[in-house]
Structure formats: C-alpha cells, structure tokens
Amino acid sequence: DADVTQTPRNRITKTGKRIMLECSQTKGHDRMYWYRQDPGLGLRLIYYSFDVKDINKGEISDGYSVSRQAQAKFSLSLESAIPNQTALYFCATSGPGTSAKSSYNEQFFGPGTRLTVL
Amino acid sequence: AQSVTQLGSHVSVSEGALVLLRCNYSSSVPPYLFWYVQYPNQGLQLLLKYTSAATLVKGINGFEAEFKKSETSFHLTKPSAHMSDAAEYFCAVSGPGGYNKLIFGAGTRLAVHP
C-alpha cells in the first residue's frame, strides 16, 4: 500500500476552470508539501504545512491555494487554471511519524499528478 | 539563501562504467544535502542524505556521495552502472534544525547504454 497517495493521477482541464488536487498520507507525518516539476527546472515548492493550523507559502504560490483538512490530507487548488500551470505536481510529507526511520530530514513523495491546462 | 546547481542536464554512460553526477550548492548555514532519484512515471525516492555526520555517505543501490565543504560539492557516484540506473536524479539542499524546505537542482537525466 502506498504511504502517500495523490488523486487524480492525470487531469486535463481548460483555461479558467477551478480544479483541486488531493493528497493523503498514512505515514503519520505532521508536515506536508506541494511541489511542481517542470522540465529543466527541477521541483519548486508551492505551499507547505507544518501542522493542521500552519500553512505557508513557498517560492511559487501565486495562482494556487491549499487546504489542510486533517493531519493526513493536504489539497492544492487552482482557482482559475491557466496553461502555464501545466506541470507535474507532487505532494510530499515528513516528520517522525510512525516509523523509526522517519525524520524531518527526509521527505516522502507521492506518485505525482500530471496536469494539463488547455 | 540556498541554491543547488547540477552540472549536466543529461549524462550518458555505458553499462559497467563509472557514474558521476555533479552537484554544487550554496548555503549560508550548514547544509543538509540529499540525492533523490525519479524513475519514469514515479515519484521521487531518497537515494542518500548528508546531515553533518560522516562526509562520505552511502545510499541505496550502490550509490554514494561525498560532502566537500571546501568545494561546496556533493557529487553522486556509482562504480559500475546498471541498465536499471537509468532515471532522473535530483540534488537538493535544506537548512538544519528540522525546517527542511528542500531546494532542488534542475535534475540530471542518466542514460545507460549496453
């Protein structure tokens, strides 16, 4: 069973539409992150949350919003999608969690959501 | 501010040859450094990490990296490439203290040919 899951895995939408990407984790981690990956740019941080009541902007938060519904759930929304938001989006988690090997020093990534905005 | 530069967006090696992927960092605080691997259509998986302990770090799948403060480098190596090593590799830096916002390099795509 995957520890970090993302839905949907693929999404095609049109300019101006509102969409939500969802992330769930079973690792018991308190920290969650959203990144986008673009060819030649690596991964860039959109938003991060250190606990349910703590939400912080990353380096490229414009055009995005997030919601931390529970410790295990962190959603990313595009209020009005535009074509340059076409990218691969990753959710990640970190924290002591339930595993002796987990720590804040390591982030665990979901499989990604490929988003295309036409 | 922290940043990461990966030299070479594409590296191609023969099976059995040495793999060397280069990473240089910039950090105003003692850095934590990471190498992640991304196989096609998958998320990122941690290969290894440096968190101020031993400067030579061994990771999974036979990879290792050496932290060199004087050169601000954290290059990834593997003595003998396998076909299964073909993937994209990302170097990342964060600060200490658990405030681990990762800053990623642009990535290096490794091709392994017979």
Short mmCIF file of C-alpha atoms in Angstrom, two decimals:
data_model
loop_
_atom_site.label_atom_id
_atom_site.label_comp_id
_atom_site.label_asym_id
_atom_site.label_seq_id
_atom_site.Cartn_x
_atom_site.Cartn_y
_atom_site.Cartn_z
CA ASP A 1 0.00 0.00 0.00
CA ALA A 2 1.27 3.44 -0.94
CA ASP A 3 2.09 5.71 2.01
CA VAL A 4 1.46 8.94 0.07
CA THR A 5 -1.33 8.93 -2.47
CA GLN A 6 -2.39 11.60 -4.93
CA THR A 7 -5.63 11.92 -6.86
CA PRO A 8 -6.16 12.24 -9.70
CA ARG A 9 -3.03 10.87 -11.37
CA ASN A 10 -3.81 12.65 -14.61
CA ARG A 11 -6.06 15.61 -15.30
CA ILE A 12 -6.80 17.62 -18.40
CA THR A 13 -8.73 20.83 -17.89
CA LYS A 14 -9.48 24.07 -19.67
CA THR A 15 -8.31 27.60 -19.01
CA GLY A 16 -10.37 29.28 -16.32
CA LYS A 17 -11.58 26.11 -14.63
CA ARG A 18 -11.17 25.51 -10.92
CA ILE A 19 -9.53 22.24 -10.03
CA MET A 20 -8.36 20.51 -6.89
CA LEU A 21 -5.55 18.04 -6.45
CA GLU A 22 -5.68 15.88 -3.37
CA CYS A 23 -3.01 14.26 -1.26
CA SER A 24 -3.42 11.72 1.53
CA GLN A 25 -0.81 10.03 3.68
CA THR A 26 -0.75 7.14 6.10
CA LYS A 27 2.73 7.81 7.48
CA GLY A 28 1.50 9.79 10.46
CA HIS A 29 3.66 12.75 9.42
CA ASP A 30 2.72 16.25 10.51
CA ARG A 31 4.46 18.12 7.68
CA MET A 32 3.14 18.17 4.13
CA TYR A 33 4.31 19.92 0.97
CA TRP A 34 3.20 20.65 -2.58
CA TYR A 35 5.74 20.95 -5.40
CA ARG A 36 5.51 21.38 -9.12
CA GLN A 37 8.01 19.88 -11.53
CA ASP A 38 8.82 21.45 -14.88
CA PRO A 39 11.42 20.14 -17.33
CA GLY A 40 14.78 21.78 -16.72
CA LEU A 41 13.63 23.48 -13.53
CA GLY A 42 13.55 20.64 -11.04
CA LEU A 43 10.94 20.80 -8.30
CA ARG A 44 9.73 24.09 -6.85
CA LEU A 45 7.83 24.48 -3.60
CA ILE A 46 4.30 25.85 -3.88
CA TYR A 47 2.99 25.58 -0.30
CA TYR A 48 3.90 23.74 2.86
CA SER A 49 2.19 22.97 6.14
CA PHE A 50 3.90 22.04 9.39
CA ASP A 51 0.64 21.09 11.07
CA VAL A 52 -3.10 21.44 10.52
CA LYS A 53 -3.16 25.08 11.65
CA ASP A 54 0.07 26.11 9.93
CA ILE A 55 0.09 26.96 6.21
CA ASN A 56 2.99 28.70 4.50
CA LYS A 57 3.68 29.98 1.01
CA GLY A 58 6.56 28.53 -0.93
CA GLU A 59 8.51 30.14 -3.75
CA ILE A 60 5.76 29.96 -6.38
CA SER A 61 2.40 30.23 -4.58
CA ASP A 62 0.72 32.76 -6.91
CA GLY A 63 -2.35 31.25 -8.58
CA TYR A 64 -2.58 28.42 -6.04
CA SER A 65 -4.28 27.85 -2.70
CA VAL A 66 -4.20 24.96 -0.25
CA SER A 67 -6.29 23.40 2.47
CA ARG A 68 -5.10 21.14 5.27
CA GLN A 69 -8.29 19.31 6.11
CA ALA A 70 -6.67 16.94 8.57
CA GLN A 71 -3.19 15.81 9.51
CA ALA A 72 -3.35 13.23 6.75
CA LYS A 73 -4.87 15.37 3.98
CA PHE A 74 -3.49 18.34 2.08
CA SER A 75 -5.23 19.67 -1.03
CA LEU A 76 -3.96 22.03 -3.70
CA SER A 77 -6.39 24.19 -5.67
CA LEU A 78 -6.05 26.18 -8.84
CA GLU A 79 -8.81 28.76 -8.66
CA SER A 80 -8.66 29.65 -12.35
CA ALA A 81 -6.29 27.39 -14.24
CA ILE A 82 -4.01 28.81 -16.92
CA PRO A 83 -1.83 26.99 -19.48
CA ASN A 84 1.47 27.77 -17.74
CA GLN A 85 0.24 25.76 -14.77
CA THR A 86 0.63 22.67 -16.91
CA ALA A 87 3.12 20.59 -14.96
CA LEU A 88 3.69 17.52 -12.83
CA TYR A 89 2.60 18.11 -9.24
CA PHE A 90 3.99 16.24 -6.27
CA CYS A 91 2.86 16.02 -2.69
CA ALA A 92 5.43 15.14 -0.03
CA THR A 93 5.44 14.50 3.71
CA SER A 94 7.98 14.49 6.50
CA GLY A 95 8.07 14.00 10.23
CA PRO A 96 8.77 11.47 12.93
CA GLY A 97 5.55 9.66 12.07
CA THR A 98 5.08 6.05 12.98
CA SER A 99 8.33 4.66 11.61
CA ALA A 100 11.63 4.65 13.46
CA LYS A 101 13.34 5.55 10.22
CA SER A 102 11.28 8.66 9.57
CA SER A 103 12.60 12.05 10.46
CA TYR A 104 12.10 15.63 9.49
CA ASN A 105 15.21 15.32 7.35
CA GLU A 106 13.60 13.07 4.76
CA GLN A 107 10.60 13.84 2.60
CA PHE A 108 8.46 11.09 1.13
CA PHE A 109 6.87 11.78 -2.21
CA GLY A 110 3.61 10.72 -3.78
CA PRO A 111 3.47 9.39 -7.35
CA GLY A 112 2.51 12.76 -8.82
CA THR A 113 -0.40 14.27 -10.72
CA ARG A 114 0.13 15.23 -14.33
CA LEU A 115 -1.98 18.32 -15.01
CA THR A 116 -2.60 19.74 -18.47
CA VAL A 117 -4.36 23.07 -18.88
CA LEU A 118 -5.61 23.71 -22.40
CA ALA B 1 19.67 31.87 0.66
CA GLN B 2 20.28 28.38 -0.60
CA SER B 3 20.66 27.09 -4.13
CA VAL B 4 21.76 23.99 -6.00
CA THR B 5 23.45 23.64 -9.36
CA GLN B 6 23.61 20.32 -11.15
CA LEU B 7 26.18 20.28 -13.92
CA GLY B 8 24.90 18.48 -16.98
CA SER B 9 21.21 18.01 -17.66
CA HIS B 10 21.96 14.73 -19.47
CA VAL B 11 24.66 12.17 -18.75
CA SER B 12 25.18 9.01 -20.77
CA VAL B 13 27.36 6.08 -19.67
CA SER B 14 27.97 2.54 -20.75
CA GLU B 15 26.80 -0.34 -18.62
CA GLY B 16 29.56 -1.16 -16.15
CA ALA B 17 31.14 2.30 -16.35
CA LEU B 18 31.54 4.78 -13.53
CA VAL B 19 28.59 7.07 -12.86
CA LEU B 20 29.41 10.62 -11.74
CA LEU B 21 26.64 13.18 -11.31
CA ARG B 22 27.75 16.61 -10.18
CA CYS B 23 26.09 18.83 -7.61
CA ASN B 24 27.29 22.13 -6.18
CA TYR B 25 25.41 24.03 -3.51
CA SER B 26 25.26 27.45 -1.98
CA SER B 27 24.15 27.87 1.61
CA SER B 28 24.62 30.49 4.30
CA VAL B 29 24.00 27.89 7.02
CA PRO B 30 25.42 24.40 7.47
CA PRO B 31 23.57 22.46 4.80
CA TYR B 32 21.75 19.20 4.76
CA LEU B 33 22.15 17.63 1.31
CA PHE B 34 20.13 15.00 -0.47
CA TRP B 35 20.08 12.98 -3.67
CA TYR B 36 16.73 11.78 -4.96
CA VAL B 37 16.02 9.51 -7.92
CA GLN B 38 12.94 9.60 -10.12
CA TYR B 39 12.15 6.59 -12.28
CA PRO B 40 9.77 7.08 -15.22
CA ASN B 41 6.20 7.79 -14.15
CA GLN B 42 7.07 7.62 -10.48
CA GLY B 43 7.61 9.98 -7.59
CA LEU B 44 10.96 10.80 -6.04
CA GLN B 45 12.80 8.31 -3.89
CA LEU B 46 15.59 9.22 -1.50
CA LEU B 47 18.98 7.77 -2.51
CA LEU B 48 21.06 9.21 0.30
CA LYS B 49 21.43 12.19 2.59
CA TYR B 50 24.15 14.15 4.37
CA THR B 51 23.16 15.64 7.72
CA SER B 52 26.51 16.77 9.17
CA ALA B 53 27.76 13.35 10.21
CA ALA B 54 30.21 11.38 8.04
CA THR B 55 31.22 13.24 4.88
CA LEU B 56 31.12 10.08 2.74
CA VAL B 57 27.54 8.93 2.59
CA LYS B 58 26.42 5.57 1.26
CA GLY B 59 22.96 5.15 -0.14
CA ILE B 60 20.78 2.57 -1.77
CA ASN B 61 21.55 0.70 -5.00
CA GLY B 62 25.33 1.12 -4.63
CA PHE B 63 25.36 4.91 -4.83
CA GLU B 64 27.46 7.13 -2.63
CA ALA B 65 28.25 10.83 -2.33
CA GLU B 66 30.95 12.86 -0.64
CA PHE B 67 30.36 16.19 1.05
CA LYS B 68 33.24 18.56 0.35
CA LYS B 69 32.80 21.82 2.18
CA SER B 70 35.83 23.48 0.58
CA GLU B 71 34.41 22.80 -2.88
CA THR B 72 30.74 23.25 -1.88
CA SER B 73 30.07 19.99 -3.68
CA PHE B 74 28.08 16.82 -3.11
CA HIS B 75 28.73 14.69 -6.19
CA LEU B 76 26.97 11.34 -6.63
CA THR B 77 28.93 8.32 -7.78
CA LYS B 78 28.46 4.64 -8.50
CA PRO B 79 31.39 2.43 -9.54
CA SER B 80 29.51 0.37 -12.12
CA ALA B 81 26.35 1.46 -13.89
CA HIS B 82 23.43 -0.89 -14.43
CA MET B 83 20.71 -0.53 -17.01
CA SER B 84 18.25 -0.13 -14.15
CA ASP B 85 20.02 3.07 -13.03
CA ALA B 86 18.55 4.98 -15.97
CA ALA B 87 16.45 7.69 -14.34
CA GLU B 88 16.46 11.35 -13.42
CA TYR B 89 18.49 12.38 -10.40
CA PHE B 90 17.92 15.44 -8.27
CA CYS B 91 20.25 17.05 -5.76
CA ALA B 92 18.60 19.09 -3.01
CA VAL B 93 19.69 21.26 -0.08
CA SER B 94 17.96 22.31 3.10
CA GLY B 95 18.95 24.01 6.30
CA PRO B 96 19.40 22.26 9.64
CA GLY B 97 17.06 22.32 12.58
CA GLY B 98 14.14 20.49 11.04
CA TYR B 99 12.93 23.43 8.94
CA ASN B 100 13.52 21.30 5.91
CA LYS B 101 12.26 23.24 2.95
CA LEU B 102 14.09 21.48 0.17
CA ILE B 103 15.66 23.48 -2.65
CA PHE B 104 16.12 21.26 -5.69
CA GLY B 105 18.53 21.37 -8.56
CA ALA B 106 17.26 21.17 -12.13
CA GLY B 107 17.96 17.46 -12.36
CA THR B 108 20.27 15.22 -14.39
CA ARG B 109 18.87 12.55 -16.64
CA LEU B 110 21.10 9.48 -16.67
CA ALA B 111 21.07 7.18 -19.68
CA VAL B 112 22.81 3.80 -19.53
CA HIS B 113 23.54 2.05 -22.79
CA PRO B 114 24.73 -1.53 -23.38
#
